[in-house]
Coordinates of C-alpha atoms and ligand atoms in Angstrom, one line a residue:
M293 CA -33.6 23.7 9.5
Y294 CA -32.1 26.3 6.5
M295 CA -33.3 29.6 7.2
K296 CA -33.8 32.8 4.6
L297 CA -34.7 36.2 4.9
I298 CA -36.8 37.6 2.3
G299 CA -37.3 41.2 1.3
P300 CA -37.3 44.3 2.5
F301 CA -40.8 44.4 0.7
K302 CA -42.5 47.9 0.2
Q303 CA -45.9 46.0 1.4
I304 CA -46.1 42.2 1.9
I305 CA -50.1 41.6 1.7
P306 CA -50.6 37.8 4.1
M307 CA -54.2 37.4 3.4
T308 CA -54.9 37.0 7.1
G309 CA -57.4 38.2 9.4
L310 CA -59.9 38.3 6.7
S311 CA -63.6 36.1 7.5
L312 CA -63.6 33.0 5.1
K313 CA -67.6 33.9 4.1
G314 CA -69.2 36.9 3.0
S315 CA -68.4 41.0 2.4
I316 CA -64.9 42.3 2.1
S317 CA -64.6 45.6 2.5
D318 CA -60.9 47.8 1.4
D319 CA -60.6 49.1 4.4
E320 CA -60.2 45.4 6.4
L321 CA -56.9 44.7 4.4
N322 CA -53.9 44.3 6.4
I323 CA -50.9 45.3 5.2
V324 CA -47.0 45.0 6.2
E325 CA -45.4 48.3 5.4
D326 CA -40.9 47.4 5.0
G327 CA -41.8 43.8 5.8
G328 CA -40.2 40.9 5.6
I329 CA -40.2 36.4 5.6
L330 CA -38.7 34.6 7.4
V331 CA -38.5 31.1 5.7
D332 CA -38.0 28.0 7.4
G333 CA -37.7 25.0 4.3
E334 CA -41.0 24.2 3.0
H335 CA -42.7 27.2 5.1
I336 CA -43.4 30.3 5.8
K337 CA -41.5 30.9 10.5
S338 CA -43.1 34.5 10.8
V339 CA -44.1 37.6 8.5
G340 CA -43.6 41.3 10.2
K341 CA -41.0 44.1 9.6
Y342 CA -37.8 43.8 7.9
A343 CA -35.8 45.8 10.8
D344 CA -37.0 43.1 13.2
L345 CA -37.1 40.8 12.1
L346 CA -33.0 40.9 10.6
V347 CA -32.6 41.2 14.2
K348 CA -34.5 37.8 14.4
A349 CA -32.5 36.2 11.6
K350 CA -28.8 37.3 12.3
E351 CA -29.7 35.6 15.7
V352 CA -30.3 32.6 14.2
S353 CA -27.9 32.2 10.6
A354 CA -30.6 32.6 8.2
E355 CA -29.2 33.8 4.6
L356 CA -30.3 37.2 3.4
V357 CA -32.0 37.8 0.5
E358 CA -31.7 41.2 0.2
L359 CA -34.4 42.3 -2.7
K360 CA -33.5 45.9 -4.8
G361 CA -36.3 47.8 -5.5
N362 CA -40.6 48.2 -4.7
H363 CA -41.9 45.0 -4.4
V364 CA -45.2 43.7 -2.7
C365 CA -45.5 40.8 -1.7
L366 CA -49.0 38.4 -2.5
P367 CA -49.4 34.7 -1.6
G368 CA -48.7 31.8 -4.7
L369 CA -52.5 32.7 -6.2
I370 CA -54.3 28.7 -6.3
D371 CA -56.7 28.1 -8.6
S372 CA -59.0 25.8 -7.1
H373 CA -61.2 24.7 -10.4
T374 CA -58.5 23.5 -14.1
H375 CA -59.1 21.2 -16.4
I376 CA -55.6 21.4 -18.0
C377 CA -55.5 17.4 -19.2
Y378 CA -56.4 17.6 -21.7
S379 CA -55.1 16.7 -25.2
G380 CA -56.3 19.5 -28.6
S381 CA -58.4 22.0 -29.2
R382 CA -61.8 23.4 -29.8
A383 CA -60.5 26.4 -31.3
N384 CA -63.8 25.2 -34.3
D385 CA -66.4 25.5 -31.7
Y386 CA -65.5 29.3 -30.9
A387 CA -65.7 29.8 -34.6
M388 CA -69.1 28.2 -34.5
R389 CA -69.9 29.2 -31.3
N390 CA -69.5 33.2 -32.2
A391 CA -71.0 32.7 -35.9
G392 CA -73.6 31.9 -33.7
K393 CA -74.0 27.9 -33.7
T394 CA -76.4 25.8 -30.6
Y395 CA -74.7 23.9 -28.6
L396 CA -76.0 21.2 -30.3
E397 CA -75.3 22.1 -33.5
I398 CA -71.5 22.3 -32.9
A399 CA -71.6 19.1 -30.7
K400 CA -72.9 17.3 -33.9
A401 CA -70.1 19.2 -36.0
G402 CA -68.2 17.1 -33.6
G403 CA -67.0 19.1 -31.7
G404 CA -68.2 19.5 -27.8
I405 CA -66.6 18.2 -24.4
W406 CA -66.9 14.4 -26.7
D407 CA -65.1 16.0 -29.3
T408 CA -62.3 15.9 -26.1
V409 CA -62.3 12.9 -25.1
T410 CA -62.4 11.8 -27.9
Q411 CA -58.5 13.4 -28.2
T412 CA -57.9 13.0 -24.9
R413 CA -58.1 8.7 -25.0
K414 CA -55.9 9.2 -28.5
A415 CA -52.4 10.1 -26.5
S416 CA -50.8 8.4 -24.5
K417 CA -49.9 9.2 -20.7
E418 CA -46.5 11.0 -21.3
E419 CA -47.9 13.2 -24.0
L420 CA -50.0 14.3 -21.1
V421 CA -47.6 15.1 -19.3
K422 CA -46.3 16.9 -21.4
G423 CA -49.6 19.2 -21.9
I424 CA -50.1 20.2 -17.7
I425 CA -46.4 21.1 -18.0
K426 CA -46.9 23.6 -20.3
R427 CA -50.0 24.9 -19.0
A428 CA -48.7 24.8 -16.3
K429 CA -45.7 26.4 -16.4
R430 CA -48.3 29.2 -17.7
H431 CA -50.0 30.0 -14.8
L432 CA -46.7 29.3 -13.0
L433 CA -46.5 32.9 -14.6
N434 CA -49.2 34.7 -14.1
G435 CA -48.3 33.5 -9.9
V436 CA -50.5 30.6 -9.3
T437 CA -48.2 28.2 -6.9
T438 CA -51.5 25.9 -6.6
I439 CA -54.1 24.1 -9.7
E440 CA -56.1 22.0 -8.8
V441 CA -56.8 19.7 -12.5
K442 CA -59.5 17.6 -12.7
S443 CA -59.7 14.2 -15.3
G444 CA -63.2 14.0 -17.5
Y445 CA -62.3 13.7 -21.0
G446 CA -61.5 9.8 -20.9
L447 CA -64.5 8.7 -19.5
S448 CA -64.0 4.9 -18.8
V449 CA -61.9 3.3 -15.8
D450 CA -58.4 3.0 -17.7
E451 CA -58.7 6.5 -19.7
E452 CA -59.7 7.8 -16.4
I453 CA -56.9 6.1 -14.6
K454 CA -54.8 7.4 -17.6
M455 CA -55.6 11.1 -16.8
L456 CA -55.5 10.8 -13.4
R457 CA -51.8 8.9 -13.1
A458 CA -50.6 11.2 -15.8
I459 CA -51.6 15.1 -13.9
K460 CA -49.5 12.6 -10.8
E461 CA -46.6 12.2 -12.7
A462 CA -46.8 16.1 -14.0
N463 CA -46.5 16.9 -9.8
T464 CA -43.9 14.9 -9.7
V465 CA -41.9 17.5 -12.1
L466 CA -43.2 21.2 -11.6
P467 CA -42.5 23.5 -8.3
T468 CA -46.5 24.1 -8.8
D469 CA -48.8 22.0 -6.5
L470 CA -50.7 19.8 -8.3
I471 CA -54.4 18.9 -7.3
P472 CA -56.0 16.3 -8.7
T473 CA -60.0 15.5 -9.2
C474 CA -62.3 12.8 -10.2
L475 CA -63.8 14.2 -13.2
A476 CA -65.5 10.5 -14.6
A477 CA -69.0 11.8 -14.2
H478 CA -68.6 14.9 -16.7
M479 CA -70.8 13.6 -19.5
L480 CA -72.5 10.5 -20.8
P481 CA -70.0 9.1 -22.8
R482 CA -71.3 8.5 -25.7
D483 CA -69.7 5.0 -26.9
Y484 CA -71.4 3.6 -23.1
P485 CA -72.7 0.6 -24.0
G486 CA -75.5 1.3 -21.3
T487 CA -77.8 3.4 -19.0
A488 CA -75.9 6.4 -17.5
E489 CA -77.1 5.1 -13.8
E490 CA -74.3 1.7 -15.1
Y491 CA -72.3 4.3 -16.4
L492 CA -71.9 5.2 -12.5
A493 CA -72.2 2.9 -10.3
E494 CA -69.6 1.0 -13.0
I495 CA -67.9 3.6 -12.4
S496 CA -68.5 4.1 -8.5
T497 CA -67.6 0.3 -8.0
V498 CA -65.0 -0.5 -9.8
L499 CA -63.1 3.1 -10.2
F500 CA -63.3 4.6 -6.4
P501 CA -61.3 1.7 -5.1
I502 CA -58.0 1.9 -7.4
L503 CA -58.3 6.2 -6.2
K504 CA -58.3 5.4 -3.6
E505 CA -55.2 2.2 -3.5
K506 CA -53.1 4.0 -5.5
G507 CA -53.8 7.4 -4.4
L508 CA -55.0 9.0 -7.3
T509 CA -57.4 11.7 -5.8
N510 CA -59.3 12.4 -2.7
R511 CA -61.7 14.6 -4.5
I512 CA -64.9 13.9 -6.3
D513 CA -66.3 15.7 -9.3
A514 CA -70.1 16.0 -11.5
F515 CA -71.2 17.7 -14.0
I516 CA -75.0 18.7 -12.7
E517 CA -77.0 19.7 -16.0
E518 CA -79.8 19.0 -18.7
G519 CA -77.5 17.5 -21.4
A520 CA -75.1 15.4 -18.3
F521 CA -76.8 14.8 -15.4
T522 CA -79.0 14.6 -12.8
K523 CA -79.8 15.0 -9.2
K524 CA -81.8 11.5 -9.2
M525 CA -78.6 9.8 -10.8
I526 CA -75.8 11.0 -9.0
T527 CA -77.5 11.0 -5.4
P528 CA -75.9 7.1 -5.8
Y529 CA -72.5 8.3 -6.6
F530 CA -72.4 11.1 -4.2
E531 CA -73.2 8.5 -2.0
K532 CA -70.8 6.5 -2.5
A533 CA -67.6 8.6 -2.8
K534 CA -68.8 10.3 0.5
E535 CA -69.4 6.5 2.5
M536 CA -65.4 5.8 0.9
G537 CA -64.6 9.6 2.3
F538 CA -64.1 11.6 -0.4
D539 CA -63.8 14.6 -1.3
I540 CA -67.2 16.2 -3.2
T541 CA -66.8 18.6 -5.6
V542 CA -69.9 19.9 -8.3
H543 CA -70.2 21.7 -11.1
A544 CA -73.2 23.3 -10.3
D545 CA -76.3 25.8 -11.9
Q546 CA -73.9 26.7 -15.2
F547 CA -76.9 27.0 -17.9
S548 CA -79.8 25.7 -15.7
T549 CA -79.9 25.3 -11.7
G550 CA -80.2 21.8 -9.7
G551 CA -76.5 21.8 -8.6
S552 CA -75.9 24.0 -6.1
E553 CA -79.0 22.2 -4.2
V554 CA -77.3 18.7 -4.7
A555 CA -73.9 20.1 -3.3
V556 CA -75.5 22.0 0.0
G557 CA -76.9 18.5 0.2
F558 CA -74.0 16.2 0.0
N559 CA -71.8 19.1 2.3
A560 CA -69.6 19.6 -1.3
I561 CA -66.4 21.3 -0.2
S562 CA -67.3 23.2 -3.9
A563 CA -70.1 24.4 -5.6
D564 CA -68.0 25.6 -9.0
H565 CA -70.2 27.9 -12.5
L566 CA -73.5 29.5 -10.6
E567 CA -73.5 31.7 -13.2
A568 CA -77.5 30.5 -13.9
S569 CA -77.6 30.8 -10.0
T570 CA -81.5 32.9 -8.6
S571 CA -81.5 34.6 -5.3
K572 CA -83.6 31.0 -4.7
E573 CA -79.2 29.4 -4.8
I574 CA -78.0 32.0 -3.6
E575 CA -79.5 32.2 -0.2
L576 CA -79.4 27.8 0.0
L577 CA -75.2 28.0 -1.2
A578 CA -74.8 31.0 1.7
K579 CA -76.3 29.8 4.6
S580 CA -73.4 26.1 4.1
N581 CA -70.4 25.8 4.4
V582 CA -69.6 24.8 0.5
I583 CA -68.1 27.5 -1.5
A584 CA -69.1 28.6 -4.1
T585 CA -66.7 29.1 -6.9
A586 CA -67.5 32.0 -9.4
L587 CA -65.1 30.8 -13.3
P588 CA -64.8 33.5 -15.7
G589 CA -62.9 32.4 -17.4
A590 CA -66.1 30.5 -18.9
S591 CA -68.3 33.1 -18.5
I592 CA -66.0 35.3 -21.0
G593 CA -65.3 31.7 -23.2
L594 CA -68.4 30.8 -24.1
G595 CA -70.1 34.8 -23.5
C596 CA -71.9 34.1 -20.6
T597 CA -73.2 35.7 -17.9
F598 CA -71.3 36.0 -15.5
T599 CA -71.7 34.4 -11.7
P600 CA -73.4 36.5 -9.6
A601 CA -70.4 37.0 -7.0
R602 CA -71.8 40.3 -5.1
Q603 CA -75.1 38.7 -4.7
L604 CA -73.8 35.6 -3.3
L605 CA -70.9 38.4 -0.9
E606 CA -74.0 40.1 -0.3
A607 CA -75.9 37.0 1.3
G608 CA -73.0 35.6 3.6
G609 CA -71.1 33.7 0.8
A610 CA -67.6 32.2 0.5
L611 CA -66.3 33.4 -2.8
A612 CA -63.5 31.5 -4.9
I613 CA -62.6 32.2 -8.2
A614 CA -61.2 30.6 -10.4
S615 CA -59.9 29.7 -14.8
D616 CA -62.5 26.8 -15.3
H617 CA -59.1 26.5 -17.5
N618 CA -59.3 24.0 -20.9
P619 CA -60.1 23.6 -24.4
G620 CA -63.3 24.0 -24.9
S621 CA -65.8 26.7 -22.6
A622 CA -62.1 28.5 -20.9
P623 CA -59.1 28.5 -22.9
M624 CA -57.8 32.2 -22.3
G625 CA -56.1 30.5 -18.7
D626 CA -55.6 33.6 -17.0
L627 CA -56.6 33.4 -13.8
L628 CA -55.5 37.5 -12.8
T629 CA -57.1 38.5 -16.0
Q630 CA -60.6 36.4 -15.2
A631 CA -60.7 37.2 -11.3
S632 CA -60.0 41.1 -12.5
I633 CA -62.8 40.8 -15.2
L634 CA -64.9 39.4 -12.5
G635 CA -64.7 42.5 -9.5
T636 CA -65.2 45.0 -12.6
F637 CA -68.6 43.6 -13.4
Q638 CA -69.1 42.4 -11.0
K639 CA -67.9 44.8 -7.9
L640 CA -66.0 43.5 -6.4
T641 CA -63.4 45.7 -4.0
N642 CA -59.7 43.9 -4.2
T643 CA -59.3 42.4 -1.4
E644 CA -62.8 40.5 -1.8
V645 CA -61.5 40.0 -5.7
W646 CA -57.4 39.1 -3.6
A647 CA -59.8 36.4 -0.7
G648 CA -61.4 34.9 -4.2
I649 CA -57.4 33.3 -5.8
T650 CA -56.1 32.7 -2.9
F651 CA -57.7 31.3 1.4
R652 CA -60.8 31.5 0.3
A653 CA -60.2 29.3 -3.0
A654 CA -57.8 27.1 -0.4
A655 CA -60.2 26.0 0.7
A656 CA -62.5 24.9 -1.7
L657 CA -59.9 22.4 -2.5
N658 CA -59.8 21.7 1.4
L659 CA -56.1 23.3 2.2
S660 CA -55.3 24.8 5.0
D661 CA -51.3 25.2 4.5
R662 CA -52.0 28.3 2.4
G663 CA -53.7 31.4 1.0
Q664 CA -52.5 33.4 3.7
L665 CA -48.6 34.3 4.3
K666 CA -48.5 32.9 8.1
G667 CA -46.0 31.4 10.8
G668 CA -46.5 28.1 9.4
F669 CA -47.9 28.5 6.3
L670 CA -46.1 27.1 3.0
A671 CA -43.9 29.5 2.2
D672 CA -45.7 30.1 -1.1
F673 CA -45.5 34.3 -2.4
I674 CA -45.8 36.3 -5.0
L675 CA -44.0 39.4 -6.3
F676 CA -44.9 42.0 -8.2
H677 CA -42.8 45.1 -9.0
T678 CA -45.0 48.0 -7.5
D679 CA -45.3 50.3 -4.3
N680 CA -49.0 50.3 -4.9
N681 CA -50.8 46.5 -3.8
Q682 CA -53.3 48.8 -6.0
E683 CA -51.3 48.6 -8.6
I684 CA -51.7 45.2 -9.8
L685 CA -55.7 44.6 -9.7
Y686 CA -56.1 47.4 -11.3
N687 CA -53.8 46.6 -14.5
Q688 CA -56.7 44.4 -14.8
G689 CA -54.1 40.8 -15.8
A690 CA -51.6 42.8 -17.9
F691 CA -49.2 43.7 -14.5
K692 CA -47.1 40.1 -14.0
P693 CA -45.5 39.0 -10.9
C694 CA -41.6 39.5 -11.4
M695 CA -41.0 36.4 -9.0
V696 CA -42.1 34.1 -7.5
W697 CA -41.7 32.0 -4.5
K698 CA -42.1 28.4 -4.1
K699 CA -41.6 26.5 -0.8
G700 CA -39.9 28.4 0.0
E701 CA -38.3 28.5 -3.3
L702 CA -37.4 30.7 -6.0
V703 CA -38.9 29.3 -9.5
Y704 CA -39.2 32.1 -11.6
D705 CA -37.6 35.5 -11.9
K706 CA -38.3 37.3 -14.3
H707 CA -35.0 38.7 -13.8
K708 CA -33.6 36.1 -15.7
S709 CA -35.8 34.8 -17.5
Ligands
NIG53 O1 -66.1 23.8 -16.8 N1 -69.2 22.4 -18.0 C1 -68.9 21.0 -18.2 N2 -67.2 21.6 -17.9 C2 -66.8 22.6 -18.6 C3 -66.3 22.8 -19.7 C4 -66.1 21.6 -20.1 C5 -65.3 21.7 -22.4 O2 -66.5 22.2 -23.6 O3 -64.4 21.2 -22.3 C6 -66.1 23.4 -17.9 O4 -66.5 24.5 -18.4
FE54 FE1 -65.4 23.1 -14.4

C-alpha cells in the first residue's frame, strides 16, 4: 500500500484508552507530544513519536508530509445525529417562537415539521443532493468527517426512498462519510388516510424490505413523543425492524419521558435528545448499553434546557454529543460550538466533550473503525494551529481546524482555500 508519514505535531490527542461509559477526568487524556501519524492507504498504520516513525517511514519508503509550525491533531469529528437532507427554511418558526408563539400556534400558521415535509416533497432528488453537499461541506470545515443523516421529511414510501437515495448519492461525491437513517416515523403525515398504526404497518411491511434490498440504510429511528408516536404504536414497528436486523435509534425524552425506556427495552444503539429525562430515565440509560446522545443545538435553537449530561456521566452512562442539524429546532449546525457550550453549561471536562464527538459518537453509530487515532483505524484526523489542545474548546467553536484529513487524504487545507 501507499504509505505517508504526516507530522510532526506538537500534540496528538488519540482518544485511546478511555472508557466508553461514565465520567472522564482530563488527567486521563492521553497526549502524544511531538508525534506523527504513519498512514497506510485509507488507514492508520501507527501513531507515535515523530522521530521514531521517521526511521520506520524511511525503511518502507513512505512519502513524508512535513508540516511547519505548531499543530494539535485530533480524530475527525463524528456528528451522530442530523437531518441535513431537507428543502426550505423555517426562519418564520424561529421568529414566531421567539415572539412567544406556542408549538401549536406555529403549526397552525403553517410551520413545524410538516412545513419541511411539504417543501422537501416538492424538491427533486437532485435538489436534495445539492443541499446535503452544501451542508456537509460546512461540517467538513468544522472538522466533521462522518455525518449521520436522517430521512423523515418524506413520510411516504416513495418520498422516504427519494430522501435516502439523495443521501446515498451525496455520499458518493463527498469526502465525508454519510451514515443514512430511516426516520419515516417522524410524525404521522397529515395527508395519510389511516391511523398511526396503519401508517407504521405500511412503512414496516413495504418500505423496510426495500431499504434492505436497495442497501439504503441499516438504521431505523422513531420520534417517541406526545404528538408523534407512543410506545404502544412503536412497539410492533421496532419489533419488525429488529426481526429484519436493523439497528434501532430513538428520538427520546425531548419534551416528555417514555422514549428512553423504549430505547433500552429494544437495546437501541442510541437514545437521542433526553432534555426531559429525570433521574429514573438516567439510571435506566446508564445501566444499559444504549449511547445517550445530547443535542445541544436543539436546546439552543428552541431555548430549552440542556440534556442532563453531567448527571448521565456521573450515573455511568455513555454520552455522545451531536448537532441535530435541521431546519426547525437546530438550524445552526456547528458541532464544535455546540459541544463546547454544552460543556460550559453542564460542567463537562474537555475530555468528556471530545469523547462525545469522537469515539463515543462512533459507538452511537455502531462504527468501530473511527473516533480514535490508532493502528487499523481510518486515517480521519483534523489539525488545529496551536500548541495546546485546551485552546480549542476554550474558544467555543470560533477556533476552526486548519486541515482535515479523511481516509488518508488531505481534503481541506485552510491555507489553500
Ligand atoms: O430532532 N424532534 C424531532 N425532530 C427534530 C426536529 C425536526 C424539525 O423540527 O424539523 C429534532 O429536533
Ligand atoms: Fe433529530
